[in-house]
PDB file of C-alpha atoms in Angstrom:
ATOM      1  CA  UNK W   1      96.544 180.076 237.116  1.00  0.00           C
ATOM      2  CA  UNK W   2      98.733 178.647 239.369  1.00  0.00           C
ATOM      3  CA  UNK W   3     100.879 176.270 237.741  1.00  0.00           C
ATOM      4  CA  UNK W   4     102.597 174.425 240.368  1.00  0.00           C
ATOM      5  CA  UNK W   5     104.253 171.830 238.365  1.00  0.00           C
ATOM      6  CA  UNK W   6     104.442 170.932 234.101  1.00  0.00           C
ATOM      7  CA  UNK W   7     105.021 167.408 233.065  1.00  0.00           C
ATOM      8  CA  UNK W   8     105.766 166.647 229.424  1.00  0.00           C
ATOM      9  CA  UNK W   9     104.742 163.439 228.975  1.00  0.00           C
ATOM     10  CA  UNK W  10     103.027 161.926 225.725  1.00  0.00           C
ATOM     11  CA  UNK W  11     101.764 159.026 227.989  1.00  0.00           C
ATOM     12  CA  UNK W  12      99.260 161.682 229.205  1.00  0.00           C
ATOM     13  CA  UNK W  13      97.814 160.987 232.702  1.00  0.00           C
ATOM     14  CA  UNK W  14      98.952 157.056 233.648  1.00  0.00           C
ATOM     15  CA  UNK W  15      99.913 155.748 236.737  1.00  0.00           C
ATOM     16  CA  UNK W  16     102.892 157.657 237.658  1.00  0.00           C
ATOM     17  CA  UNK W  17     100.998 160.668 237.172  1.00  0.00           C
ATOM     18  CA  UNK W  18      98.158 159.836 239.304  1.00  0.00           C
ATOM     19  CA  UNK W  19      99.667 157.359 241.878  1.00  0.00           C
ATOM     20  CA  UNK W  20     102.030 160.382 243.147  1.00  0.00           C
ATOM     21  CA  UNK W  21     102.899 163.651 241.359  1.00  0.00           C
ATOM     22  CA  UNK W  22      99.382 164.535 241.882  1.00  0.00           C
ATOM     23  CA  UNK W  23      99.493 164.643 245.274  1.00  0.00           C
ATOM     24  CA  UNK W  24     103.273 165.609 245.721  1.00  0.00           C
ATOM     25  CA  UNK W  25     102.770 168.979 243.694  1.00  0.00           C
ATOM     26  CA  UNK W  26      99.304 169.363 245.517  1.00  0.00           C
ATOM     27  CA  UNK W  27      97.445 169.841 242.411  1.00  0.00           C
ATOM     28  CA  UNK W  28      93.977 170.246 242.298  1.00  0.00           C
ATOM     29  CA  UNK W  29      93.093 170.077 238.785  1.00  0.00           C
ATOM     30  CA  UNK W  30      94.997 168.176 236.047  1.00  0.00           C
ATOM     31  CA  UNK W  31      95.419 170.444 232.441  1.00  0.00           C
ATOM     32  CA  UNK W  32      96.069 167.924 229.203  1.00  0.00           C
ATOM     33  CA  UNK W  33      97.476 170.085 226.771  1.00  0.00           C
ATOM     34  CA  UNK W  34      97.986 169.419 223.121  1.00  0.00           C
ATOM     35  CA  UNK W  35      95.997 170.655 220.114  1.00  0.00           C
ATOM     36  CA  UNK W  36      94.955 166.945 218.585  1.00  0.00           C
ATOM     37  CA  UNK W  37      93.995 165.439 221.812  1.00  0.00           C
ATOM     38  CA  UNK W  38      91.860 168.200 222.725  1.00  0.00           C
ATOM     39  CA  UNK W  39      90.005 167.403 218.989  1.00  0.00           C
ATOM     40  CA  UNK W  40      90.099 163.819 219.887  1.00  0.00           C
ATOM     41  CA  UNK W  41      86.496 163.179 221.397  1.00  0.00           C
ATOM     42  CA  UNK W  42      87.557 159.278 222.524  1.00  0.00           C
ATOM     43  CA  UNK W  43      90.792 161.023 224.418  1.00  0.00           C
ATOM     44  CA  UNK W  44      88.282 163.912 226.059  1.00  0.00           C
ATOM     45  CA  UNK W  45      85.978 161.372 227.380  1.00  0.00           C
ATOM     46  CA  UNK W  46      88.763 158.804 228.433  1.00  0.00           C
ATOM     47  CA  UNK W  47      91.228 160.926 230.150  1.00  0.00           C
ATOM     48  CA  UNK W  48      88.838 162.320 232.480  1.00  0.00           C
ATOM     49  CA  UNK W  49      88.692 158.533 234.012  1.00  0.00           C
ATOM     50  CA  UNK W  50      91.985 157.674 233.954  1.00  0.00           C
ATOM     51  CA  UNK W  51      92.324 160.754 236.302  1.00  0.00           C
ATOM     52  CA  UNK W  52      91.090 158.730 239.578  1.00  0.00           C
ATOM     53  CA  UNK W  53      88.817 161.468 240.704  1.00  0.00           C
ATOM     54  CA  UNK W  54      91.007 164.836 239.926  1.00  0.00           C
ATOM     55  CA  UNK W  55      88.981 167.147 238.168  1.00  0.00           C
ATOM     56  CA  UNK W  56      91.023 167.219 234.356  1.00  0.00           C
ATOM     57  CA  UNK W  57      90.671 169.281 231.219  1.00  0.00           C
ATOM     58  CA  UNK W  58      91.690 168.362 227.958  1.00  0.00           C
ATOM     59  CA  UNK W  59      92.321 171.716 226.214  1.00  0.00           C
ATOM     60  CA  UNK W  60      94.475 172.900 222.815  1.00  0.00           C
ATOM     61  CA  UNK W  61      97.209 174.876 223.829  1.00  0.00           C
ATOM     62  CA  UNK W  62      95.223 178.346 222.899  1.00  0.00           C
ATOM     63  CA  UNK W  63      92.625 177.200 225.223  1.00  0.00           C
ATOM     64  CA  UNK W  64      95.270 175.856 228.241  1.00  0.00           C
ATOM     65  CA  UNK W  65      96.395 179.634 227.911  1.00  0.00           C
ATOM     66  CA  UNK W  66      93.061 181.027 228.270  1.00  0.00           C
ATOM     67  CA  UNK W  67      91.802 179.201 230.989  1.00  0.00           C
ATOM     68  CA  UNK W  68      95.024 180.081 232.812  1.00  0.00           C
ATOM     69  CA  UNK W  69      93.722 183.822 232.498  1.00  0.00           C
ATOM     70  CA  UNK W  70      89.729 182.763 233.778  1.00  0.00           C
ATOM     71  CA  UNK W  71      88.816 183.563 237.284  1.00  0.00           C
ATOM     72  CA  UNK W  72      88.580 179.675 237.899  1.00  0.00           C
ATOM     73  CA  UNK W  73      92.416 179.271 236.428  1.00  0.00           C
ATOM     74  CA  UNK W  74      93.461 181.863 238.745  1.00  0.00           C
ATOM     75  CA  UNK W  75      92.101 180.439 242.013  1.00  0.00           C
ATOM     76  CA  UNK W  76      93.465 176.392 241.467  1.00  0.00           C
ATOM     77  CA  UNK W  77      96.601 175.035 241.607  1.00  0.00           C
ATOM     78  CA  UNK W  78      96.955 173.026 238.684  1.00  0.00           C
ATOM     79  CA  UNK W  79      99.365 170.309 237.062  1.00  0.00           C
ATOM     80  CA  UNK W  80      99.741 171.422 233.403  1.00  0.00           C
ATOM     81  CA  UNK W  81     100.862 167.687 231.082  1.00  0.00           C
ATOM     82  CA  UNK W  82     102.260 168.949 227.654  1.00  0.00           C
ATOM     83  CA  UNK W  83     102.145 166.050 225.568  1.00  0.00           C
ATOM     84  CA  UNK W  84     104.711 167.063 223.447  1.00  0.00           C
ATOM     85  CA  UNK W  85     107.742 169.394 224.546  1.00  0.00           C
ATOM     86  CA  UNK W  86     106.589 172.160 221.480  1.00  0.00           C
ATOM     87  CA  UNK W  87     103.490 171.895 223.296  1.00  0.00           C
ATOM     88  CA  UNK W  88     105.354 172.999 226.944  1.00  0.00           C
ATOM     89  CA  UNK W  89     107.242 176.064 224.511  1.00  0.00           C
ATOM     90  CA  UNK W  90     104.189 177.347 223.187  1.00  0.00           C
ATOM     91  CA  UNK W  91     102.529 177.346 226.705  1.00  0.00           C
ATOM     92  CA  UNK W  92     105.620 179.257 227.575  1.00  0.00           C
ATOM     93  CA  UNK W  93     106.210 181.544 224.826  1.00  0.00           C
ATOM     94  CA  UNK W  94     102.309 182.337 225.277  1.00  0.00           C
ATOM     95  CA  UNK W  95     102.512 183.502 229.205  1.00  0.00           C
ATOM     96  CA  UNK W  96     102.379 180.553 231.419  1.00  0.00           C
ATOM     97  CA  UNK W  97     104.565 180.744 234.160  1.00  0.00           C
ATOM     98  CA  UNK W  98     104.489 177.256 235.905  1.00  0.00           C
ATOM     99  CA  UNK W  99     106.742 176.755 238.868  1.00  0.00           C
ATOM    100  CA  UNK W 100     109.092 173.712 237.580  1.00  0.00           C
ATOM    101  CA  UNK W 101     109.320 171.404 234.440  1.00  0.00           C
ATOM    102  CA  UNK W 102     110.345 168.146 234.270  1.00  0.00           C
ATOM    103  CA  UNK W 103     110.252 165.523 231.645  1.00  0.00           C
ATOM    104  CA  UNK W 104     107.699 162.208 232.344  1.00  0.00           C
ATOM    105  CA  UNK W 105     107.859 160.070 228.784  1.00  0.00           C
ATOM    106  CA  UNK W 106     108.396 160.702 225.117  1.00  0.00           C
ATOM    107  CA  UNK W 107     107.547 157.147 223.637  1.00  0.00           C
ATOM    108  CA  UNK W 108     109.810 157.586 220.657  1.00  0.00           C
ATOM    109  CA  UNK W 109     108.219 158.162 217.030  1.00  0.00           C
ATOM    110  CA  UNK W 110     109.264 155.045 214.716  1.00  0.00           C
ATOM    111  CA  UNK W 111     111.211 156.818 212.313  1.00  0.00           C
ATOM    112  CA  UNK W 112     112.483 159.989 213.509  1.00  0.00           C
ATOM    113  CA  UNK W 113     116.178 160.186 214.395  1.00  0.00           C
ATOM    114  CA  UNK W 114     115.453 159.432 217.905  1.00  0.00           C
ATOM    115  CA  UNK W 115     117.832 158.860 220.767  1.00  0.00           C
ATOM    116  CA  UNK W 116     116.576 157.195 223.965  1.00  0.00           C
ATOM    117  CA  UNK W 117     117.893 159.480 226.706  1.00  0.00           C
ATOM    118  CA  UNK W 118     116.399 157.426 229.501  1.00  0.00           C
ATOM    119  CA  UNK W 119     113.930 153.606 229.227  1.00  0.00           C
ATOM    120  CA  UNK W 120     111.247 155.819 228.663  1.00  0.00           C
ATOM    121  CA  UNK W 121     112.362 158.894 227.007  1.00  0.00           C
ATOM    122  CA  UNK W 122     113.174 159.291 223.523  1.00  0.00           C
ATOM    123  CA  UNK W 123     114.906 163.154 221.798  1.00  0.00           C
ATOM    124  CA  UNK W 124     115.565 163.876 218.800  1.00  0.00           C
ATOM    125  CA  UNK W 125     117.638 166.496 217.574  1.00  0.00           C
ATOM    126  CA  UNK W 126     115.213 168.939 216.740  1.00  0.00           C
ATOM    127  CA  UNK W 127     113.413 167.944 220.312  1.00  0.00           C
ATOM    128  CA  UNK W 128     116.754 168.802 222.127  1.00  0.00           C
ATOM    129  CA  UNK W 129     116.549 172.675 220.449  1.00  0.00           C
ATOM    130  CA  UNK W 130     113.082 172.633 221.632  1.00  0.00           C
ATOM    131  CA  UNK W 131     114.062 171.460 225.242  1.00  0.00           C
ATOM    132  CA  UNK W 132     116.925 173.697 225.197  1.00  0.00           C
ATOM    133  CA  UNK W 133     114.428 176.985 224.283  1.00  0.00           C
ATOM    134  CA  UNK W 134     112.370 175.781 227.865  1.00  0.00           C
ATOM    135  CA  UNK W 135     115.347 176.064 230.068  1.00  0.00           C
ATOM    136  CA  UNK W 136     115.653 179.404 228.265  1.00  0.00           C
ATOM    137  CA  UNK W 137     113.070 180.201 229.715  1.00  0.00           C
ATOM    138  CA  UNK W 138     114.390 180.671 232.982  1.00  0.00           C
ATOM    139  CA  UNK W 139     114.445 176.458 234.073  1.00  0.00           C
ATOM    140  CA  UNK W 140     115.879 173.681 235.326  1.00  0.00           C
ATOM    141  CA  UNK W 141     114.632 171.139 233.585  1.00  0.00           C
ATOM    142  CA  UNK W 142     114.092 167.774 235.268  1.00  0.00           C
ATOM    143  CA  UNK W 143     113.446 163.905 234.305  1.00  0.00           C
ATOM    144  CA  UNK W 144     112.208 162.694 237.836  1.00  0.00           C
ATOM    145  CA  UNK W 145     110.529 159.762 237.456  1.00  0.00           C
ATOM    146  CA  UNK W 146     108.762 159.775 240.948  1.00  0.00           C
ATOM    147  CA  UNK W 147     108.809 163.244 243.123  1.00  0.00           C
ATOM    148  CA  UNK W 148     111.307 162.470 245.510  1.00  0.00           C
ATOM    149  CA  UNK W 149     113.839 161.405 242.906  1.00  0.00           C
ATOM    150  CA  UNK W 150     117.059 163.218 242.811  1.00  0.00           C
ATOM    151  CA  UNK W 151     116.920 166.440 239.976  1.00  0.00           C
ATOM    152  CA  UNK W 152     119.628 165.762 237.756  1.00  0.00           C
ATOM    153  CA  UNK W 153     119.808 168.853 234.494  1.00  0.00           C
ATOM    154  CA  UNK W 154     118.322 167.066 231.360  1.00  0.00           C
ATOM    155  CA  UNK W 155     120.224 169.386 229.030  1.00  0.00           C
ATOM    156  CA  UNK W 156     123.122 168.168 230.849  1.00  0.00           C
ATOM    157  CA  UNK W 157     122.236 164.353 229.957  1.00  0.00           C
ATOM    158  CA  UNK W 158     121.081 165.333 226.366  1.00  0.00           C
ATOM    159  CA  UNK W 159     124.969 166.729 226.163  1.00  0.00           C
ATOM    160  CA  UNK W 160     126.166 163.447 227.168  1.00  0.00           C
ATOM    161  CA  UNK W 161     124.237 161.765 224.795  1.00  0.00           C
ATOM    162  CA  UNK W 162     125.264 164.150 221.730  1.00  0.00           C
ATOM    163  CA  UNK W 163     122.422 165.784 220.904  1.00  0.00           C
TER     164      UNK W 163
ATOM    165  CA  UNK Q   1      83.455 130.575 225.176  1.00  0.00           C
ATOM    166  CA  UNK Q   2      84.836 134.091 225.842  1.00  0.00           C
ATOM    167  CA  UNK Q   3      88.641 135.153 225.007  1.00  0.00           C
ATOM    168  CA  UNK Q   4      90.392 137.006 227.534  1.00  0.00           C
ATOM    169  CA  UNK Q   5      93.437 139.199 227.430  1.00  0.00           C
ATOM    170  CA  UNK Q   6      94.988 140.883 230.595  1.00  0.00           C
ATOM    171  CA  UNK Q   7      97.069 144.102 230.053  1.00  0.00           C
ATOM    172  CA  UNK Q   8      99.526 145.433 232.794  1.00  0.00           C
ATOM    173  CA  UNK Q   9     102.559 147.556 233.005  1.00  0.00           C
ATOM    174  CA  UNK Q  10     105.833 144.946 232.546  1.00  0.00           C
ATOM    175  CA  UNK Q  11     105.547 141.353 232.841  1.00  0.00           C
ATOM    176  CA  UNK Q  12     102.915 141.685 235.394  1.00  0.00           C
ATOM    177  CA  UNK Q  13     100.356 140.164 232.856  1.00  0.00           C
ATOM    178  CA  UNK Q  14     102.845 137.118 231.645  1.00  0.00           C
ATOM    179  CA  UNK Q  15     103.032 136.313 234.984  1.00  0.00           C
ATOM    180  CA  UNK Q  16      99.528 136.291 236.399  1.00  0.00           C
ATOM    181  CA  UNK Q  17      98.570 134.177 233.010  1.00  0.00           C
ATOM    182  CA  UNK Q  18     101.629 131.708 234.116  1.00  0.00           C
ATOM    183  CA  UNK Q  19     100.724 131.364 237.865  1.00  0.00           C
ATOM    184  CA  UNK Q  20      96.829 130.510 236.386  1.00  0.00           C
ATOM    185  CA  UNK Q  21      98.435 128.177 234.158  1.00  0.00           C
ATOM    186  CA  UNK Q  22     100.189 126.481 236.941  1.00  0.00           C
ATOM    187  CA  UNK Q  23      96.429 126.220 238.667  1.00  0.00           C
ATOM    188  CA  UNK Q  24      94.349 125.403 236.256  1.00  0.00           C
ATOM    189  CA  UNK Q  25      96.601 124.150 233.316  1.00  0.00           C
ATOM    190  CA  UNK Q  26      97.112 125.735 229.904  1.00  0.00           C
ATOM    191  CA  UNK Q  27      94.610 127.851 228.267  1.00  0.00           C
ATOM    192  CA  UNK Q  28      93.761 128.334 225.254  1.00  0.00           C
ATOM    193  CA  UNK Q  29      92.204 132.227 224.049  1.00  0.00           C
ATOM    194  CA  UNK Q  30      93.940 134.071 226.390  1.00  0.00           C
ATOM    195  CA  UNK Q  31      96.286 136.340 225.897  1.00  0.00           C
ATOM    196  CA  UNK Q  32      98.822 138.626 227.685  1.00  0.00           C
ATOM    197  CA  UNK Q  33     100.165 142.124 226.984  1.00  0.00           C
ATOM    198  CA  UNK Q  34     102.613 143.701 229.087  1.00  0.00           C
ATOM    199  CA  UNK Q  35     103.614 147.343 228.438  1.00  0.00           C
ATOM    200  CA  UNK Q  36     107.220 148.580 227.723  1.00  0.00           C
ATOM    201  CA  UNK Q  37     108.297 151.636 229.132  1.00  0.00           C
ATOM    202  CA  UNK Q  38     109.177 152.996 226.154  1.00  0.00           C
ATOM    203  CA  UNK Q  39     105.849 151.836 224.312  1.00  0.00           C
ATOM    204  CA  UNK Q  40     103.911 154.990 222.841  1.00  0.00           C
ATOM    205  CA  UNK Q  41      99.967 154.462 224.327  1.00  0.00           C
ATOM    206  CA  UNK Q  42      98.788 154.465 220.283  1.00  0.00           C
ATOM    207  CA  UNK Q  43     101.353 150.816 219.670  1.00  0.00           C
ATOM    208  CA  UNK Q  44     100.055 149.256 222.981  1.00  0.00           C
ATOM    209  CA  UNK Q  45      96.631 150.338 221.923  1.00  0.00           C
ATOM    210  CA  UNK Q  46      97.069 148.373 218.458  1.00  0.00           C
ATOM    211  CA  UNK Q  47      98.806 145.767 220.435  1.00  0.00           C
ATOM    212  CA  UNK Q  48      95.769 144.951 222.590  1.00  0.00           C
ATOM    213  CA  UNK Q  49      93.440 145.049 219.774  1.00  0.00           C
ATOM    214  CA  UNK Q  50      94.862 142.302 218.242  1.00  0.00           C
ATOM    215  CA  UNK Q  51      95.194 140.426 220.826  1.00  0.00           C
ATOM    216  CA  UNK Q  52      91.976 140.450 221.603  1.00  0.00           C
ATOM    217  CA  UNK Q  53      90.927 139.962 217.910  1.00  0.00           C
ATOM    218  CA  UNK Q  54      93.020 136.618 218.152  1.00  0.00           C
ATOM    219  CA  UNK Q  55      91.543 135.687 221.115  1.00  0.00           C
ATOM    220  CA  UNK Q  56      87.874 136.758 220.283  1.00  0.00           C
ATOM    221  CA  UNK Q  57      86.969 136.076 216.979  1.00  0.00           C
ATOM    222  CA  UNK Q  58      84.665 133.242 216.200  1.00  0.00           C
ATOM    223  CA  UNK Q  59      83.705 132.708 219.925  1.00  0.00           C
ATOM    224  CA  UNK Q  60      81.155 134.385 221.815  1.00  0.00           C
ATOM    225  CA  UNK Q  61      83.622 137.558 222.554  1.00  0.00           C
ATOM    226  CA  UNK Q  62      86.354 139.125 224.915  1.00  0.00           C
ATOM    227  CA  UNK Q  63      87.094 140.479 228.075  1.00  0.00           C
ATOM    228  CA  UNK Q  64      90.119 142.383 228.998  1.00  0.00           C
ATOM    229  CA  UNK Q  65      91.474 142.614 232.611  1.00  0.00           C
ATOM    230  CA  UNK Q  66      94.011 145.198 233.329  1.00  0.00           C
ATOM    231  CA  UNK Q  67      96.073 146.052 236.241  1.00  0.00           C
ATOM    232  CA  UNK Q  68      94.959 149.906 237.287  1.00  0.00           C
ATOM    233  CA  UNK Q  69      92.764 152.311 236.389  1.00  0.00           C
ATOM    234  CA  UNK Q  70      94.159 155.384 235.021  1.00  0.00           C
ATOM    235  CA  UNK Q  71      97.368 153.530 233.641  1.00  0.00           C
ATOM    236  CA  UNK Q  72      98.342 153.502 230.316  1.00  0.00           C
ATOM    237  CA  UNK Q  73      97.340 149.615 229.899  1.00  0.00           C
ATOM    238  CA  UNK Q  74      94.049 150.520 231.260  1.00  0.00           C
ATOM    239  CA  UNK Q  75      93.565 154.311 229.146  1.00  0.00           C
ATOM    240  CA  UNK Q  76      94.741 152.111 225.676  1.00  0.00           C
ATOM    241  CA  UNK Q  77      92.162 149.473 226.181  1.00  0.00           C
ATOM    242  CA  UNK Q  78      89.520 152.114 226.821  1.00  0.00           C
ATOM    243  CA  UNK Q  79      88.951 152.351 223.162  1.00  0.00           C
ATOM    244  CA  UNK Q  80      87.953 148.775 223.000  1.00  0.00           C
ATOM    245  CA  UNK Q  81      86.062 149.564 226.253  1.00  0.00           C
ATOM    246  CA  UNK Q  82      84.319 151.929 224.103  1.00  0.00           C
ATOM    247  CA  UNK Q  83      83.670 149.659 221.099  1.00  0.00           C
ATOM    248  CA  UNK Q  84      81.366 147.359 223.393  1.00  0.00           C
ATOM    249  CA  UNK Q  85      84.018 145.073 224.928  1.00  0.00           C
ATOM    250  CA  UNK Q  86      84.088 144.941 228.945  1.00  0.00           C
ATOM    251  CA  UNK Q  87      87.442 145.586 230.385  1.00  0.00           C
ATOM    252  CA  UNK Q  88      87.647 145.395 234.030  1.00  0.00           C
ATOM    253  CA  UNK Q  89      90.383 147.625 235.762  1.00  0.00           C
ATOM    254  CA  UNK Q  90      92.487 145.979 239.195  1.00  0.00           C
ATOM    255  CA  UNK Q  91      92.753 142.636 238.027  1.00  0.00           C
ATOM    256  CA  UNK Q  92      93.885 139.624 240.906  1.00  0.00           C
ATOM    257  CA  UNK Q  93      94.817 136.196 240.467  1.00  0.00           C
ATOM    258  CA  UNK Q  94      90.996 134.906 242.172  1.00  0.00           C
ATOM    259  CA  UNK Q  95      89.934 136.877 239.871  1.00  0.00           C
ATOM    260  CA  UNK Q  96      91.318 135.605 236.614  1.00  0.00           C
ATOM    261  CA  UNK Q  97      90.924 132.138 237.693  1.00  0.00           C
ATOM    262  CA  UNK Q  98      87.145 132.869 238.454  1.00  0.00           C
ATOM    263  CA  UNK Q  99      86.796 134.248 234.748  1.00  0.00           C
ATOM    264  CA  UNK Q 100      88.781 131.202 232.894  1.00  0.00           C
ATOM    265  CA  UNK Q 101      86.218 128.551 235.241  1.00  0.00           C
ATOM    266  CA  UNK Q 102      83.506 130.642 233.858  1.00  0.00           C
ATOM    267  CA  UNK Q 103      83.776 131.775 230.448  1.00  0.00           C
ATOM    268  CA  UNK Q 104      82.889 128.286 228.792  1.00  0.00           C
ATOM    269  CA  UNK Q 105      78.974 129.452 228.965  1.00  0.00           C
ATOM    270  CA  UNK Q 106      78.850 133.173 229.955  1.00  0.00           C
ATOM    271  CA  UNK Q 107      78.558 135.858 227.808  1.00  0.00           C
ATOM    272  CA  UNK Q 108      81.465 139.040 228.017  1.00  0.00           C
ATOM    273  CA  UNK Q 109      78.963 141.055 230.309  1.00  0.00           C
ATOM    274  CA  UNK Q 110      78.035 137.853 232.748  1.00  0.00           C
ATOM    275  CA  UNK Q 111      81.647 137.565 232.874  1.00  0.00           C
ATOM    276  CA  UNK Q 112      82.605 140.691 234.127  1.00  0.00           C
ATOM    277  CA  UNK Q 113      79.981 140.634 236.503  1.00  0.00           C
ATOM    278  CA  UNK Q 114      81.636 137.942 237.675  1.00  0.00           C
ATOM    279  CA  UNK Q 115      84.920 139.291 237.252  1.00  0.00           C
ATOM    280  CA  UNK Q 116      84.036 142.392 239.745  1.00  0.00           C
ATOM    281  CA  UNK Q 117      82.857 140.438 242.354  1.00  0.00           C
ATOM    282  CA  UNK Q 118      85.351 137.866 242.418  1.00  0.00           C
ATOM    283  CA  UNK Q 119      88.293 140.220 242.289  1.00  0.00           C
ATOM    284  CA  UNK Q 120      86.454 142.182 245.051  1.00  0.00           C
ATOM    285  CA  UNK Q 121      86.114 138.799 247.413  1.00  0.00           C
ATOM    286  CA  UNK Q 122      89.710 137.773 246.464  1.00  0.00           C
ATOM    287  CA  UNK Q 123      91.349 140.532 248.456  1.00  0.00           C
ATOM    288  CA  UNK Q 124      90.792 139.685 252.230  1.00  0.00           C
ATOM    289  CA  UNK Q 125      92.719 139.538 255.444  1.00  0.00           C
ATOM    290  CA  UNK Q 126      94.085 136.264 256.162  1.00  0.00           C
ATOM    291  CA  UNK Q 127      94.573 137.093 260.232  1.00  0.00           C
ATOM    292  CA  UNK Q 128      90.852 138.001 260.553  1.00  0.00           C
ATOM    293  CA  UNK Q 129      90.073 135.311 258.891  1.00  0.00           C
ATOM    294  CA  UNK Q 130      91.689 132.358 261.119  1.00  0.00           C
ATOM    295  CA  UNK Q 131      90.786 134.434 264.163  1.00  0.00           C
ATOM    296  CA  UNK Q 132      87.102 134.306 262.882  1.00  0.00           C
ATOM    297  CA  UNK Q 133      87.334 130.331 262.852  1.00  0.00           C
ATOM    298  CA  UNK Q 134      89.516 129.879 266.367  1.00  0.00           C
ATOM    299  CA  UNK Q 135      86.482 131.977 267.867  1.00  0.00           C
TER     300      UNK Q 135
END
């Protein structure tokens, strides 16, 4: 599959997502991943909508992987959202080899040892290992909040903000 | 009498209940939710629910109006959506005002009828429109 561009976001598909990085990565199919919301049959039907029109799958991260290896997932260029960022490492660690990650959201969870980063994204300081195994990976990760924003190095903002 | 609460990203609900205020004086049963950014979709979800449970109970129902489809105001209200209560997606000031002149004696589904079709006349071109009476 051609991943053009993975989004961890725990909003999910929302208007960011579908006013502009859909079009700005050229994506022709939208991949949820995360193992609950692919159990959640409310989420599977709703998500679908919320997409505007862009053909969307809501798939575990076992299933992201092997649709990724299907003769479909080979031929589309697709926008891969991790809900969480373990959810990005596993997609990783299991073969998926998207061309750039950047951070959307992470609504924080009331009480975890959260630190908001950003307005809209919240680490804590097990998250920050997690993001720091992804760039390991071989990336530059990103918290654009449009497209055309400027990439700054999240690692380099979770450093300034201790974690 | 139907409760109504509108759900948007930031103050955009707050205000759009204000400026119908300011037509059509103060209302009682509706409510407004406006999303943080840093609001998880599950809290906004619980926070529309009970607004419309304090808006709807003991009338005839509720209606939500959100601001875009596919946001996350609009994807946490789809459970309600779900559970039998209309919620109408692109809401407009015309619109709204429409709904609160209505919902005395409709029922939730006549209201969103008329919801739809008044937020679809609402948006117009105000050029054509004076051109169309000069000529």
């Amino acid at each position: 599959m051609a991943v053009v561009h993975m989004r961890i976001d725990n909003r999910l598909i929302h208007g960011q997502v579908t006013t502009s990085w859909v079009s700005a990565v050229g994506a022709d199919r939208i991949v949820v991943t995360n193992d609950d919301v692919a159990r959640d049959p409310v989420q599977k039907l709703l998500l679908p909508q919320a997409a505007r029109g862009v053909p969307t799958s809501i798939l575990s991260v076992e299933e992201t992987l092997e649709f990724a290896r299907s003769p479909q997932g080979e031929k589309e260029k697709v926008l891969v959202i991790a809900k969480l960022p373990s959810d990005a490492l596993r997609l990783l660690e299991g073969g998926l080899k998207p061309r750039e990650v950047n951070v959307g959201n992470q609504a924080p969870t009331p009480g975890t040892r959260f630190k908001m980063v950003t307005h809209s994204i919240a680490v804590t300081p097990e998250e920050a290992e997690i993001y720091r195994k992804i760039a390991a990976h071989g990336y530059t990760l990103t918290c654009k909040m449009m497209p055309s924003d400027r990439p700054g190095d999240f690692l380099e903002l979770l450093r300034r903000n201790g974690l | 009498m139907v409760g109504v609460v509108l759900v948007s990203h930031g103050p955009l609900a707050e205000g759009l209940k204000a400026a119908a205020e300011m037509i059509v004086g103060p209302q009682e049963r509706l409510a407004a939710v406006g999303m943080d950014p840093a609001a998880a979709v599950e809290a906004l979800r619980a926070e529309i629910e009970s607004a419309l449970a304090s808006v709807a109970e003991g009338v005839d129902g509720g209606l939500i109006l959100a601001d875009m489809l596919g946001g996350s105001p609009s994807n946490a209200s789809g459970y309600a959506a779900l559970a039998g209560t209309p919620v109408i997606c692109g809401v407009n000031l015309p619109m709204l005002l429409e709904v609160l002149m209505r919902r005395e004696t409709a029922s939730p589904g006549e209201l969103a009828a008329v919801a739809l079709e008044s937020g679809r006349r609402g948006v117009t071109d105000l050029g054509a429109q004076l051109s169309g009476a000069a000529g």
